[in-house]
Coordinates of C-alpha atoms and ligand atoms in Angstrom, one line a residue:
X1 CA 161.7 109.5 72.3
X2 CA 159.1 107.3 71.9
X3 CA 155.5 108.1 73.5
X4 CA 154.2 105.7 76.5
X5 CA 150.8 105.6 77.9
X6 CA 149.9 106.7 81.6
X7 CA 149.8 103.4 82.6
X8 CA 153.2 102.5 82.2
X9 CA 154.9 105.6 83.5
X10 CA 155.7 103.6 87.1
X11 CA 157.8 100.8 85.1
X12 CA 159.5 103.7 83.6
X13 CA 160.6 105.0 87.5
X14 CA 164.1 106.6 87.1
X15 CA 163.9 107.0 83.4
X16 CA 163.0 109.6 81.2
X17 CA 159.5 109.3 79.5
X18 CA 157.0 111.1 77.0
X19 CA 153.6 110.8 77.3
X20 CA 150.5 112.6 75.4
X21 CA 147.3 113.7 76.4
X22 CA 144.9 115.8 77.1
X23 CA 145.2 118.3 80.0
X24 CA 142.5 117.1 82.5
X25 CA 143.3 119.0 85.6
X26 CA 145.6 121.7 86.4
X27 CA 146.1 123.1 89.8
X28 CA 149.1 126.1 89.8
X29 CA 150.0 126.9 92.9
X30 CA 152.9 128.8 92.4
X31 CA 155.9 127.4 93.1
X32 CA 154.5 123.6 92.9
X33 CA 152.5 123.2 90.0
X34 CA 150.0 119.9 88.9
X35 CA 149.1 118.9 86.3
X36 CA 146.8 115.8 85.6
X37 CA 147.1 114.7 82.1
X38 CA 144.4 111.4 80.2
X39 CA 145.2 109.3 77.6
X40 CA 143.6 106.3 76.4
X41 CA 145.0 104.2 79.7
X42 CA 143.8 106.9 82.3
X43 CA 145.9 109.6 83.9
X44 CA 149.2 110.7 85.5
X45 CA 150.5 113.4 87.3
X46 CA 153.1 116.3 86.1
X47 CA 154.5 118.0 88.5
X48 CA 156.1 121.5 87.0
X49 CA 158.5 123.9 89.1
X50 CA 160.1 125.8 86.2
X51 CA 158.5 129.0 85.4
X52 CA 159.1 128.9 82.2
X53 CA 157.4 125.4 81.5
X54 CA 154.2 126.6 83.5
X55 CA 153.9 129.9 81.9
X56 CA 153.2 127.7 78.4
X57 CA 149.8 127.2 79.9
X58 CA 148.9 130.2 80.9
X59 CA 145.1 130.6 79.6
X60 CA 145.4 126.8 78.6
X61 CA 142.2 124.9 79.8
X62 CA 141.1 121.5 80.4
X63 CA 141.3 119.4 76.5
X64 CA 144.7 121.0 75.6
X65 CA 146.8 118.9 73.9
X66 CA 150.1 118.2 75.7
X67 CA 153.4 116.6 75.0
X68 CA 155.4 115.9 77.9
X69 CA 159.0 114.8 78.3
X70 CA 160.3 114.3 81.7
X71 CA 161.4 112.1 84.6
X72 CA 159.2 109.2 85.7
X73 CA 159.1 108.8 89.8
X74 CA 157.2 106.2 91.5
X75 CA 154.7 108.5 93.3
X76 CA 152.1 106.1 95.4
X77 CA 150.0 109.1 96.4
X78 CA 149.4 110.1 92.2
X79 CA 147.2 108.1 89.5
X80 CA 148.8 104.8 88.9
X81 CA 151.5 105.2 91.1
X82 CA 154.2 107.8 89.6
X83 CA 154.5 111.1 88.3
X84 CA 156.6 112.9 85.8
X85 CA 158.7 115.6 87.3
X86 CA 161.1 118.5 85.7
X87 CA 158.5 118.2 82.5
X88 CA 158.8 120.0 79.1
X89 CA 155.8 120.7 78.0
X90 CA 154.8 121.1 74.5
X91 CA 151.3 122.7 73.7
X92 CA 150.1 120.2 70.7
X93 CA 146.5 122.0 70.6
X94 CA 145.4 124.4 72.5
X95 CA 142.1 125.1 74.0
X96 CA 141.4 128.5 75.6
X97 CA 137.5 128.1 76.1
X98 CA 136.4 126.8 79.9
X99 CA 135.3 123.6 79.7
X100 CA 131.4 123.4 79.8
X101 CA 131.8 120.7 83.0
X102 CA 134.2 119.8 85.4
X103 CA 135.1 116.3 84.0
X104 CA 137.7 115.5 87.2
X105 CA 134.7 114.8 89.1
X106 CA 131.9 112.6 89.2
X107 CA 129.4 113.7 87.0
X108 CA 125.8 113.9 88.6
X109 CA 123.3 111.2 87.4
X110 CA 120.4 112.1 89.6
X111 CA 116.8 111.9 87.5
X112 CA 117.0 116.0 87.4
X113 CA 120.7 116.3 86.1
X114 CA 120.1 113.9 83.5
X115 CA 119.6 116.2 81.0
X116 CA 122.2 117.9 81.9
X117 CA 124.4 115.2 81.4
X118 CA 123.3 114.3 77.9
X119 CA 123.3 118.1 76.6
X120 CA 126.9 117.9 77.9
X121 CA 127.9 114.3 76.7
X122 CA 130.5 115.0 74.3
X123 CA 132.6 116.2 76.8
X124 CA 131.6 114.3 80.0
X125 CA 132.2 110.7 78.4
X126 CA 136.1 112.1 79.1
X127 CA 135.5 111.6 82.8
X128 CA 136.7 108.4 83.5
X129 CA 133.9 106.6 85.4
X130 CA 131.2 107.5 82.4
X131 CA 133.8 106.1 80.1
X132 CA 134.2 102.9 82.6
X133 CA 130.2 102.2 82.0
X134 CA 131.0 102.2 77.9
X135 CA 134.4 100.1 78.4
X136 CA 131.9 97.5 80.4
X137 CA 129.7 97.8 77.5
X138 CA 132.1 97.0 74.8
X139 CA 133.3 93.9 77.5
X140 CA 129.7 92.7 77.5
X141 CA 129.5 93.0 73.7
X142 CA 132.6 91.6 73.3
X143 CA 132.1 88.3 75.8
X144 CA 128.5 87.7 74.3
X145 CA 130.5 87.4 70.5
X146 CA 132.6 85.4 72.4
X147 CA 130.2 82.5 74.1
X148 CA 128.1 82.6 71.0
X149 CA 130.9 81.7 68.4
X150 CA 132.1 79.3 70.7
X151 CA 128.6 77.5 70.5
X152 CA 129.2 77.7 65.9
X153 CA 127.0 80.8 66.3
X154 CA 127.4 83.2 62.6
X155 CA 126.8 87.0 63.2
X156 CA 125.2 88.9 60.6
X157 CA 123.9 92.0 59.8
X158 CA 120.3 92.8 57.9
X159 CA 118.7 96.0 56.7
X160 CA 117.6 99.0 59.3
X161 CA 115.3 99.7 56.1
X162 CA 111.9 98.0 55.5
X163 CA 109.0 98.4 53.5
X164 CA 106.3 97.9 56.0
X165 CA 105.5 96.9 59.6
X166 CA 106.3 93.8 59.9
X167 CA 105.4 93.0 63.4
X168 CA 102.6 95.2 63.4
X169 CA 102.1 97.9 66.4
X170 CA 102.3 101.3 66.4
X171 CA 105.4 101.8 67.4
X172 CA 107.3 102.0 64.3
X173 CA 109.0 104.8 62.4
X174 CA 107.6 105.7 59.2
X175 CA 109.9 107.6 56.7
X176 CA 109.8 109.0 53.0
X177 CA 111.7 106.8 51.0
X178 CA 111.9 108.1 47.3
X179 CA 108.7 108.9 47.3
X180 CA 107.6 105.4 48.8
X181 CA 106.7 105.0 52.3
X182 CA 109.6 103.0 54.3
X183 CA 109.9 102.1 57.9
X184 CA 113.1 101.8 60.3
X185 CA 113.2 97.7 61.6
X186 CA 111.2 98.1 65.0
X187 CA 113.3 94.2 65.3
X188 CA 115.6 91.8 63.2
X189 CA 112.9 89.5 64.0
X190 CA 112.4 88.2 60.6
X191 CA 116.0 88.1 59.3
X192 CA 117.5 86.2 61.9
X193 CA 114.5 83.3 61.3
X194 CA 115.7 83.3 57.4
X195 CA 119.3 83.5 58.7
X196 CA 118.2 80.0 60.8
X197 CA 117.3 78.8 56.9
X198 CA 121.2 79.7 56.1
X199 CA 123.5 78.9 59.1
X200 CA 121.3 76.9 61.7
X201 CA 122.4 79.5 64.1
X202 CA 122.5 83.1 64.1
X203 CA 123.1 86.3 65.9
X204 CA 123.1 90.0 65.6
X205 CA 124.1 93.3 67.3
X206 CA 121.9 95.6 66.1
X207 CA 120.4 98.9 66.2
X208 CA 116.7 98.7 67.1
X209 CA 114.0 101.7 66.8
X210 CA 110.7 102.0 68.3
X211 CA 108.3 105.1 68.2
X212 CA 108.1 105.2 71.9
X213 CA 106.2 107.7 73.4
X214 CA 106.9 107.1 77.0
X215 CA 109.3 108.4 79.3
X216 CA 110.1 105.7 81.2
X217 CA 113.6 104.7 82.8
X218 CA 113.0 101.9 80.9
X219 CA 112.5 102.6 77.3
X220 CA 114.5 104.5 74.0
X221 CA 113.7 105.0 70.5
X222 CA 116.6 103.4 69.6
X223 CA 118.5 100.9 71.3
X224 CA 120.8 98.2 71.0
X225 CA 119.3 94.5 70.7
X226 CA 121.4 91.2 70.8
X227 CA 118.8 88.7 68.8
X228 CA 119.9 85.4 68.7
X229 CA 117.9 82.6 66.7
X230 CA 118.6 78.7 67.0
X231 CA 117.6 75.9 64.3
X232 CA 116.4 72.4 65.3
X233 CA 116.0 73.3 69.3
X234 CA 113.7 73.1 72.0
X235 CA 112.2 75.5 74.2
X236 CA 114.6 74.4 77.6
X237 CA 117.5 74.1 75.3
X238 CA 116.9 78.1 74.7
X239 CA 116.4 79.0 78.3
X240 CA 120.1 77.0 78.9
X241 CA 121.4 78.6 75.8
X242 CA 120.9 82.5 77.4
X243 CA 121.7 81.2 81.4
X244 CA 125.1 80.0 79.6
X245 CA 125.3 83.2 78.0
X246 CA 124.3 85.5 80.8
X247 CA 126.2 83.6 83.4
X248 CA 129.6 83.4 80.8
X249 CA 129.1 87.2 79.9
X250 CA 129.3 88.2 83.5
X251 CA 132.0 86.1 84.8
X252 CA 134.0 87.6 81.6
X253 CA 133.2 91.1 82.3
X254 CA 134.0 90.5 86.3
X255 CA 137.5 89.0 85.2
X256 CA 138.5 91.8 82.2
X257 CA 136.8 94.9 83.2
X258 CA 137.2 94.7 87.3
X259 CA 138.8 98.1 87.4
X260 CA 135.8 100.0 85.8
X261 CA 133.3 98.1 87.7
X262 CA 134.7 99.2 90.7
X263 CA 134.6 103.5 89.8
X264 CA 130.7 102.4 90.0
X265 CA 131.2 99.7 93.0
X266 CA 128.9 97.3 90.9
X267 CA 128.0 94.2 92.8
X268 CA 128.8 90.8 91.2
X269 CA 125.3 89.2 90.2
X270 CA 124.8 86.1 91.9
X271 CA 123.2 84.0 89.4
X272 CA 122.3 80.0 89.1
X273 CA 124.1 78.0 86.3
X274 CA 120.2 77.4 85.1
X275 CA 117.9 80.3 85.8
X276 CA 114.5 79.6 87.9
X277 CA 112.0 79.5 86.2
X278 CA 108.3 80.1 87.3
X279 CA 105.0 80.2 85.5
X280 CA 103.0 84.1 85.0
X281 CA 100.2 82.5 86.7
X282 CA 102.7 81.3 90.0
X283 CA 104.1 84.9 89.7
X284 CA 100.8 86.5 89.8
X285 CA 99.6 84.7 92.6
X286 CA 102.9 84.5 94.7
X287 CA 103.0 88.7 93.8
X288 CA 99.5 89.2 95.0
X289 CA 99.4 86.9 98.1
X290 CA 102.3 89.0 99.0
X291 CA 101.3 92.6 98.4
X292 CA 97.7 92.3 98.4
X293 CA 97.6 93.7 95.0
X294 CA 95.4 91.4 93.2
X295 CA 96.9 90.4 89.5
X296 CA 95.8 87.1 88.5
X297 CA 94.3 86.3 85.6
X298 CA 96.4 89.1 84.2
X299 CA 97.9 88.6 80.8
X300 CA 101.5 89.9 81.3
X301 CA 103.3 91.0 84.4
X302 CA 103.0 95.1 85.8
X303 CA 106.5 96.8 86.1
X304 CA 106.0 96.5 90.1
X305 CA 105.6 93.0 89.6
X306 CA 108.6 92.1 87.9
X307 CA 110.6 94.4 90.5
X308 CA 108.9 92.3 93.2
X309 CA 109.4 88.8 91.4
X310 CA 113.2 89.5 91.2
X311 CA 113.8 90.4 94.6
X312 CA 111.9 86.9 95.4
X313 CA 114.5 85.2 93.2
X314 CA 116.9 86.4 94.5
X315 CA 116.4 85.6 98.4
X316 CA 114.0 82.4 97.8
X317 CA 115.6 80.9 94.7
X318 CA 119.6 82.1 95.1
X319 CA 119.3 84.2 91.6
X320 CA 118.9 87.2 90.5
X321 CA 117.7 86.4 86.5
X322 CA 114.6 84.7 86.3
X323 CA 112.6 83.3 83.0
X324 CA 109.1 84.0 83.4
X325 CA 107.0 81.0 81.3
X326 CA 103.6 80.6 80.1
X327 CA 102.1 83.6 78.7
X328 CA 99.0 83.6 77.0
X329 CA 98.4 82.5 73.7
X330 CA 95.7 85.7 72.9
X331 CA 98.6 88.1 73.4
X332 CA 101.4 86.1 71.0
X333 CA 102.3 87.4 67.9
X334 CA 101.7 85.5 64.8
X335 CA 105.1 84.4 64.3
X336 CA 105.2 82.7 67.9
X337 CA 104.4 78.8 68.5
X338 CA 101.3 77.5 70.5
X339 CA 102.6 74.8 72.7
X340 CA 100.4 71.8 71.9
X341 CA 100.3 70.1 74.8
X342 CA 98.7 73.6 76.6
X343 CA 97.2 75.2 73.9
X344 CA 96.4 78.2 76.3
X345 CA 99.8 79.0 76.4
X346 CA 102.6 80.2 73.5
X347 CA 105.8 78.7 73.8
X348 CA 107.3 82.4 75.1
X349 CA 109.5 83.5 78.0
X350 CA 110.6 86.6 79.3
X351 CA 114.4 86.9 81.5
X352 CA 114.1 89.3 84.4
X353 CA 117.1 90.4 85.9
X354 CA 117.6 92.9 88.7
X355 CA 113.7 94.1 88.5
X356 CA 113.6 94.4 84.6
X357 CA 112.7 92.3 81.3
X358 CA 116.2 92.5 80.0
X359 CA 115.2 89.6 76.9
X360 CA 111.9 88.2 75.3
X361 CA 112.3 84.6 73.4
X362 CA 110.1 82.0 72.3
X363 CA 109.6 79.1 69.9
X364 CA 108.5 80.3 66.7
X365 CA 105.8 78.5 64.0
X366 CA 108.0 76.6 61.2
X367 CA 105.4 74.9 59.7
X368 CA 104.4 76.9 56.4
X369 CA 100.6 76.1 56.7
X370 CA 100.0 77.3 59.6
X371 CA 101.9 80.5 59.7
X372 CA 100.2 81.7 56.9
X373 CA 96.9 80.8 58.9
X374 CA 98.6 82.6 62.4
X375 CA 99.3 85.6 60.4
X376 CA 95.5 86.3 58.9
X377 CA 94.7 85.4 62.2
X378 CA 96.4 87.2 64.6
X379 CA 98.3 89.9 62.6
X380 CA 95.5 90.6 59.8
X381 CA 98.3 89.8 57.3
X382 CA 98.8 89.1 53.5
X383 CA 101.0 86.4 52.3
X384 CA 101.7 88.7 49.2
X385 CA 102.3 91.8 51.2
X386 CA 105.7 92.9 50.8
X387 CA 106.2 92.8 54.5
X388 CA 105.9 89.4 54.8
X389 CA 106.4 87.3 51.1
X390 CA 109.9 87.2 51.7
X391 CA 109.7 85.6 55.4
X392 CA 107.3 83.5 54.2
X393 CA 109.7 82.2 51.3
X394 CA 112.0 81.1 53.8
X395 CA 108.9 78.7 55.3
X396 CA 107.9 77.2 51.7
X397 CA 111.1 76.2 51.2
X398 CA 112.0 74.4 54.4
X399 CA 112.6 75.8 58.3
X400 CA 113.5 73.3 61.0
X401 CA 111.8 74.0 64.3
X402 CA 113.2 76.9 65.8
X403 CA 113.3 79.9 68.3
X404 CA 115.3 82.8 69.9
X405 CA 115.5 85.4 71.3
X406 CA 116.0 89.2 71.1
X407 CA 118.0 91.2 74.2
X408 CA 118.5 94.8 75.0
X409 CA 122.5 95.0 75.5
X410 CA 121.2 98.8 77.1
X411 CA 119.8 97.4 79.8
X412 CA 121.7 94.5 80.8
X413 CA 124.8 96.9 81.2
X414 CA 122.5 99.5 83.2
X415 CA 121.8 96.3 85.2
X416 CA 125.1 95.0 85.5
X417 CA 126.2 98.0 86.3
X418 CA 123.6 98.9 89.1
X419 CA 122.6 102.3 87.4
X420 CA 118.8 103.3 87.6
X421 CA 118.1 104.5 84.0
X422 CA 118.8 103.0 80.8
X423 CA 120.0 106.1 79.4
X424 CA 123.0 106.4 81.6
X425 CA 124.3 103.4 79.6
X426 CA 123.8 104.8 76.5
X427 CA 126.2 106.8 74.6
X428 CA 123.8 109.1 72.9
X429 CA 120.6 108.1 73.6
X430 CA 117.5 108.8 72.0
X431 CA 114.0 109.4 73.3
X432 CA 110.8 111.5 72.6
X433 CA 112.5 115.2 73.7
X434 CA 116.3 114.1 72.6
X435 CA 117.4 113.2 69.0
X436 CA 121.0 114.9 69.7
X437 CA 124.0 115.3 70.5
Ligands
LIG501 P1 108.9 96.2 77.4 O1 107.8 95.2 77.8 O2 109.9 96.4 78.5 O3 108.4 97.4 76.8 P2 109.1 94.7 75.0 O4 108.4 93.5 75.4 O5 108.5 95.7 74.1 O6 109.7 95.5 76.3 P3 110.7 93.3 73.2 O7 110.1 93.7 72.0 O8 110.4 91.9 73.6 O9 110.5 94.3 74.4 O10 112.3 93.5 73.0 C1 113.3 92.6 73.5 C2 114.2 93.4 74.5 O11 114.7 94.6 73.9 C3 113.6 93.8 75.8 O12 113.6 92.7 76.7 C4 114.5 94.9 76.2 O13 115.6 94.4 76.8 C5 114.8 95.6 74.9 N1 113.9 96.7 74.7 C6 112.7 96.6 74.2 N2 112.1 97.8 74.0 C7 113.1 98.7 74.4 C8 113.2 100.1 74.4 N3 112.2 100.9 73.9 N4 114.3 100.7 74.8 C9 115.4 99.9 75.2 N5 115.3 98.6 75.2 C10 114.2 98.0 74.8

């Protein structure tokens, strides 16, 4: 007989079925005995009344490996609406140890239990609502490919590898390499801006590393960023290009992944076709009018700021993503573009969403001359240094005015999903006290 998954055992109703799986609950109770068992499309329920079916699991524990044949029933009360009754039941693998967790119930993701939940991660992502927040994240992944080819976007891929910090900053891995020293890419920063030189527009998904020190909710040594770079565009025609793509991504993810946002209860966002967008200096002064915390003149927003500033959008401006404009020139890096007619300012925004940055883009310097003249200045940089000849190359031989933007796919999903730490929506994550499992 030919296997079927979990899901389909109700069209089955009357007829016999297989399915395979992994034992993920067993309750014998003598003469009526349950069994709940997962695939890859969730779970059903086997009933077993013959004693010598239900004496093949004695000392069997949850992760045995299961064949069963039976009959399929419609069952409304059971997982998906049927059950298989009168099973045989075929031991594929057996597992004799106690499971480390109960995985049939919600898994606790209180600050404290966190750990917890890592050290036991192999295992737990078996319960289904921790797998729901990584089938959400492969939706989000999947509908952000999606809008960006359908705008003649090209993905690539570039080198984890480097020879040197490119951006500068402490925060960057350092590793023996042969004897030379190498450094784990801290940002694809400078390969999506030679990609622009290729294919106009660009994107990657791509492994990002920083030597964080914090603890924050906030922050990993490795994470996932979506960096997206754009030839010949304009500063508003980035901002629309990432509304579009936040505002297609969700409405995708609300349509194919409804069932695991609901194990979670996640709220749709509401969101305006075009984000608001307001100035730092408006934030500042709208934030300290309003709390009595006093943060103008400040060059970049406090955590408690953008919390406050999203919460605003959302009631006063009917959104909850907002771009945060005008930051100070002082704090850009070399690679990002003055705006000329406020020469105060870079041409630089931030995305909030849900009381977090969640993306950083800007306008970047194409003009050859004066990048080499931003990156003595601001980043203390050789033209000849390894680091940078090769993005340079890419100037001397012709870039268009350009810009993009880099996003951290961790934290949209932790905010999409309504989940208070970025390391819940990470697989494996990695921080200052964790490098495993
Ligand atoms: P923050 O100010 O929150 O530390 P950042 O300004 O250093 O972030 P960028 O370098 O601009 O961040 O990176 C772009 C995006 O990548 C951020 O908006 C965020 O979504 C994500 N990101 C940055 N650093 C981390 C990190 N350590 N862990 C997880 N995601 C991160």
């Amino acid at each position: 007989m030919e296997r079927i998954l979990s899901s389909d055992v109700v069209k089955h109703a009357g007829k016999d079925v297989l399915v395979q799986g992994w034992l993920h609950k067993k309750r014998l109770l003598g003469g009526l005995n349950f069994l709940v068992i997962r695939d890859r499309a969730g779970l059903v329920q086997v009933v077993a009344e013959d004693e010598a079916e239900v004496e093949k699991l004695r000392g069997m524990q949850v992760g045995t490996v299961l064949t069963i044949e039976g009959q399929a029933f419609e069952e409304p009360r059971a997982p998906g609406g049927a059950e298989i009754r009168q099973p045989k039941i075929t031991v594929d693998v057996s597992v004799t140890d106690e499971s480390p967790i109960e995985i049939d119930k919600p898994l606790s993701h209180k600050p404290e239990n966190l750990d917890t939940l890592f050290e036991n991660r192999v295992i737990g992502l078996r319960n289904l609502q921790e797998q729901a927040i990584f089938k959400v994240q492969a939706a989000v992944e999947e509908a952000i490919r999606q809008y960006l080819f359908s705008q003649d976007f090209t993905e690539f891929n570039s080198p984890k590898l480097l020879p040197g910090a490119t951006e500068g900053g402490a925060e960057v891995f350092k590793l023996d390499y042969f004897g030379k020293q190498a450094t784990l890419a801290q940002s694809a920063q400078f390969y999506k801006q030679i990609m622009v030189g290729v294919f106009e527009r660009v994107f990657e998904v791509n492994p990002t590393y920083r030597a964080e020190p914090s603890a924050t909710t906030r922050h990993m040594t490795e994470f996932i960023t979506v960096d997206v770079e754009m030839g010949f565009a304009t500063f508003p025609e980035l901002l629309n290009l990432l509304s579009n793509l936040i505002n297609s991504a969700v409405a995708e993810v609300w349509k194919n992944s409804e069932n695991q946002l609901k194990l979670w209860d996640a709220k749709q966002p509401v969101l305006k076709s075009e984000f608001p967008v307001l100035t730092m200096a408006e934030i500042h002064e709208k934030y300290s009018k309003a709390t009595g915390t006093n943060t103008v003149g400040e060059k970049d927003l406090r955590p408690d700021e953008e919390r406050w500033i999203c919460d605003y959008a959302a009631k006063e401006l009917g959104s909850e993503a907002v771009f945060v404009t005008e930051w100070p020139a002082s704090e850009a890096k070399f690679y990002h573009k003055v705006d000329e007619q406020n020469p105060e300012f870079a041409e630089r925004f931030d995305l909030l969403f849900r009381g977090v940055e969640i993306a950083t883009g800007s306008m970047r310097e194409h003009r050859y001359d004066v990048l080499i003249d931003q990156l003595a200045k601001k980043a203390g940089g050789q033209p000849e240094d390894d680091g940078f000849r090769y993005f340079l190359m890419a100037f001397k031989y012709g870039m268009p005015p350009h810009g993009g933007f880099g996003m951290g796919l961790e934290r949209l999903v932790e905010k999409i999903i309504g989940l208070a730490n970025i390391k819940e929506a990470t697989l494996f994550p990695r921080d200052i006290n964790r490098l495993a499992p």
